[in-house]
Structure formats: C-alpha cells, structure tokens
C-alpha cells in the first residue's frame, strides 16, 4: 500500500462526466451535491466510521452518461448508497443533464469493485 492508503478502510467516490465540458466550479458544485446525497443514504455505522477516519473522497472521471448509469447499477447491486445528480439547467448545461454520481461511503474493497476502472479527475 502507498501514501496513507492503509489508514482508510472507507471511502466515497465522486464520479463526474467529462463529456459535458463543465467549468471547474460547476464540477465542484456537482461533486458536492453527489457527496451529500450519497452520504445521506449511507448506514449510520458507515457514516460514523468514514467520518472518524477523515472522510476520504476520490474524484473520478466518467466519459459519458451511460457510464454513470452502469456505475449506479453496480453500486445498487452491491448495496452501496449512491446519489445520481441531475442538473436543473440554471447555468452552463441543459436542464435534465446527468452530471455526477456519488457512491458511498462504503468499505474500500467494495468501492474498488465498482470504480477500479475509472481514472482520477
């Protein structure tokens, strides 16, 4: 293991679409929505442990909407909380655009089954 990875047993993944060409600020806002939405759905035990550890979050790239839906289905099959973010269309992109997916917090081994193939944002 490398660089402190061993201290984190839990993590949350924030997956953002790169094909929409959102600004950095827009992506940050969508990631925050995804983080809070998924956190709210997590079990109390997972929330507490993740908070105690320092709330590890990883921002990842999804090339398109289809990828987001595949990840959501995988998370749901494994019982991992997730939050699909659909934009209201007030700023940069059309209303109804799927922008992000928050997954977890959950145990790292389970999260890696879902997100291992994605690249860091």
mmCIF file of C-alpha atoms in Angstrom:
data_model
loop_
_atom_site.group_PDB
_atom_site.id
_atom_site.type_symbol
_atom_site.label_atom_id
_atom_site.label_comp_id
_atom_site.label_asym_id
_atom_site.label_seq_id
_atom_site.Cartn_x
_atom_site.Cartn_y
_atom_site.Cartn_z
ATOM 1 C CA UNK A 1 0.000 0.000 0.000
ATOM 2 C CA UNK A 2 1.130 3.530 -0.622
ATOM 3 C CA UNK A 3 0.830 7.027 0.782
ATOM 4 C CA UNK A 4 -1.509 6.605 3.756
ATOM 5 C CA UNK A 5 -3.881 4.335 1.870
ATOM 6 C CA UNK A 6 -3.748 1.752 4.671
ATOM 7 C CA UNK A 7 -5.332 4.069 7.257
ATOM 8 C CA UNK A 8 -8.528 4.457 5.249
ATOM 9 C CA UNK A 9 -10.890 1.493 5.359
ATOM 10 C CA UNK A 10 -13.748 3.572 3.914
ATOM 11 C CA UNK A 11 -14.057 5.994 1.044
ATOM 12 C CA UNK A 12 -16.551 7.868 -1.046
ATOM 13 C CA UNK A 13 -16.230 8.223 -4.811
ATOM 14 C CA UNK A 14 -17.493 11.228 -6.730
ATOM 15 C CA UNK A 15 -17.824 10.466 -10.424
ATOM 16 C CA UNK A 16 -18.147 13.390 -12.812
ATOM 17 C CA UNK A 17 -18.942 13.397 -16.512
ATOM 18 C CA UNK A 18 -16.142 14.823 -18.611
ATOM 19 C CA UNK A 19 -18.080 14.959 -21.894
ATOM 20 C CA UNK A 20 -20.264 17.860 -20.709
ATOM 21 C CA UNK A 21 -17.277 20.249 -20.562
ATOM 22 C CA UNK A 22 -18.416 21.776 -17.249
ATOM 23 C CA UNK A 23 -16.273 24.512 -15.733
ATOM 24 C CA UNK A 24 -14.153 23.633 -12.718
ATOM 25 C CA UNK A 25 -16.543 25.477 -10.411
ATOM 26 C CA UNK A 26 -19.562 23.699 -11.885
ATOM 27 C CA UNK A 27 -17.876 20.321 -11.436
ATOM 28 C CA UNK A 28 -17.049 21.167 -7.817
ATOM 29 C CA UNK A 29 -20.684 22.065 -7.124
ATOM 30 C CA UNK A 30 -21.932 18.854 -8.755
ATOM 31 C CA UNK A 31 -19.401 16.805 -6.756
ATOM 32 C CA UNK A 32 -20.628 18.436 -3.535
ATOM 33 C CA UNK A 33 -24.246 17.578 -4.399
ATOM 34 C CA UNK A 34 -23.206 13.977 -5.120
ATOM 35 C CA UNK A 35 -21.227 13.698 -1.881
ATOM 36 C CA UNK A 36 -24.010 14.917 0.365
ATOM 37 C CA UNK A 37 -26.689 12.942 -1.464
ATOM 38 C CA UNK A 38 -24.839 9.632 -1.164
ATOM 39 C CA UNK A 39 -23.769 10.311 2.438
ATOM 40 C CA UNK A 40 -27.390 10.842 3.469
ATOM 41 C CA UNK A 41 -28.270 7.347 2.205
ATOM 42 C CA UNK A 42 -25.402 5.557 3.992
ATOM 43 C CA UNK A 43 -25.901 3.473 7.119
ATOM 44 C CA UNK A 44 -25.222 5.160 10.436
ATOM 45 C CA UNK A 45 -22.305 2.781 11.093
ATOM 46 C CA UNK A 46 -20.660 3.557 7.734
ATOM 47 C CA UNK A 47 -21.214 7.292 8.207
ATOM 48 C CA UNK A 48 -19.600 7.237 11.661
ATOM 49 C CA UNK A 49 -16.583 5.185 10.596
ATOM 50 C CA UNK A 50 -15.979 7.275 7.455
ATOM 51 C CA UNK A 51 -16.257 10.488 9.484
ATOM 52 C CA UNK A 52 -13.899 9.150 12.158
ATOM 53 C CA UNK A 53 -11.276 8.257 9.536
ATOM 54 C CA UNK A 54 -11.304 11.697 7.908
ATOM 55 C CA UNK A 55 -13.889 11.360 5.116
ATOM 56 C CA UNK A 56 -11.703 10.120 2.257
ATOM 57 C CA UNK A 57 -13.135 11.188 -1.089
ATOM 58 C CA UNK A 58 -11.894 10.358 -4.569
ATOM 59 C CA UNK A 59 -12.935 12.358 -7.663
ATOM 60 C CA UNK A 60 -13.165 10.212 -10.797
ATOM 61 C CA UNK A 61 -13.913 10.705 -14.497
ATOM 62 C CA UNK A 62 -16.838 9.226 -16.398
ATOM 63 C CA UNK A 63 -16.681 9.689 -20.178
ATOM 64 C CA UNK A 64 -20.462 9.745 -20.673
ATOM 65 C CA UNK A 65 -23.938 9.334 -19.175
ATOM 66 C CA UNK A 66 -24.066 5.598 -19.916
ATOM 67 C CA UNK A 67 -21.031 5.016 -17.690
ATOM 68 C CA UNK A 68 -22.742 6.850 -14.821
ATOM 69 C CA UNK A 69 -25.816 4.611 -15.089
ATOM 70 C CA UNK A 70 -23.682 1.439 -15.239
ATOM 71 C CA UNK A 71 -21.824 2.512 -12.077
ATOM 72 C CA UNK A 72 -25.106 3.313 -10.346
ATOM 73 C CA UNK A 73 -26.458 -0.149 -11.170
ATOM 74 C CA UNK A 74 -23.268 -1.818 -9.905
ATOM 75 C CA UNK A 75 -23.413 0.162 -6.648
ATOM 76 C CA UNK A 76 -27.069 -0.734 -6.130
ATOM 77 C CA UNK A 77 -26.363 -4.434 -6.768
ATOM 78 C CA UNK A 78 -23.671 -4.344 -4.074
ATOM 79 C CA UNK A 79 -25.870 -2.425 -1.642
ATOM 80 C CA UNK A 80 -23.717 0.705 -1.728
ATOM 81 C CA UNK A 81 -25.521 4.045 -1.296
ATOM 82 C CA UNK A 82 -25.394 6.312 -4.323
ATOM 83 C CA UNK A 83 -26.805 9.613 -5.479
ATOM 84 C CA UNK A 84 -27.407 10.487 -9.131
ATOM 85 C CA UNK A 85 -27.186 14.228 -9.796
ATOM 86 C CA UNK A 86 -29.396 15.723 -12.490
ATOM 87 C CA UNK A 87 -28.808 19.403 -13.224
ATOM 88 C CA UNK A 88 -31.585 21.976 -13.056
ATOM 89 C CA UNK A 89 -30.153 23.793 -16.092
ATOM 90 C CA UNK A 90 -29.807 27.220 -14.467
ATOM 91 C CA UNK A 91 -26.214 27.864 -15.557
ATOM 92 C CA UNK A 92 -23.970 26.030 -18.012
ATOM 93 C CA UNK A 93 -25.735 22.928 -19.221
ATOM 94 C CA UNK A 94 -29.243 21.877 -20.313
ATOM 95 C CA UNK A 95 -31.831 21.020 -17.661
ATOM 96 C CA UNK A 96 -32.097 17.304 -17.037
ATOM 97 C CA UNK A 97 -28.424 16.587 -17.744
ATOM 98 C CA UNK A 98 -26.940 13.845 -15.571
ATOM 99 C CA UNK A 99 -23.739 15.427 -14.256
ATOM 100 C CA UNK A 100 -22.400 13.281 -11.414
ATOM 101 C CA UNK A 101 -22.769 10.236 -9.224
ATOM 102 C CA UNK A 102 -21.843 9.994 -5.556
ATOM 103 C CA UNK A 103 -21.035 6.477 -4.355
ATOM 104 C CA UNK A 104 -20.545 5.615 -0.689
ATOM 105 C CA UNK A 105 -19.120 5.995 1.842
ATOM 106 C CA UNK A 106 -18.502 2.274 1.991
ATOM 107 C CA UNK A 107 -15.620 -0.106 2.613
ATOM 108 C CA UNK A 108 -12.734 0.417 0.209
ATOM 109 C CA UNK A 109 -12.786 -3.187 -1.080
ATOM 110 C CA UNK A 110 -16.425 -2.862 -2.147
ATOM 111 C CA UNK A 111 -15.881 0.587 -3.677
ATOM 112 C CA UNK A 112 -12.943 -0.716 -5.703
ATOM 113 C CA UNK A 113 -15.185 -3.373 -7.281
ATOM 114 C CA UNK A 114 -17.342 -0.543 -8.654
ATOM 115 C CA UNK A 115 -14.818 2.152 -9.569
ATOM 116 C CA UNK A 116 -11.460 0.396 -10.170
ATOM 117 C CA UNK A 117 -11.512 1.058 -13.926
ATOM 118 C CA UNK A 118 -12.044 4.821 -13.645
ATOM 119 C CA UNK A 119 -9.316 7.445 -13.900
ATOM 120 C CA UNK A 120 -8.778 10.217 -11.360
ATOM 121 C CA UNK A 121 -10.313 13.561 -12.252
#
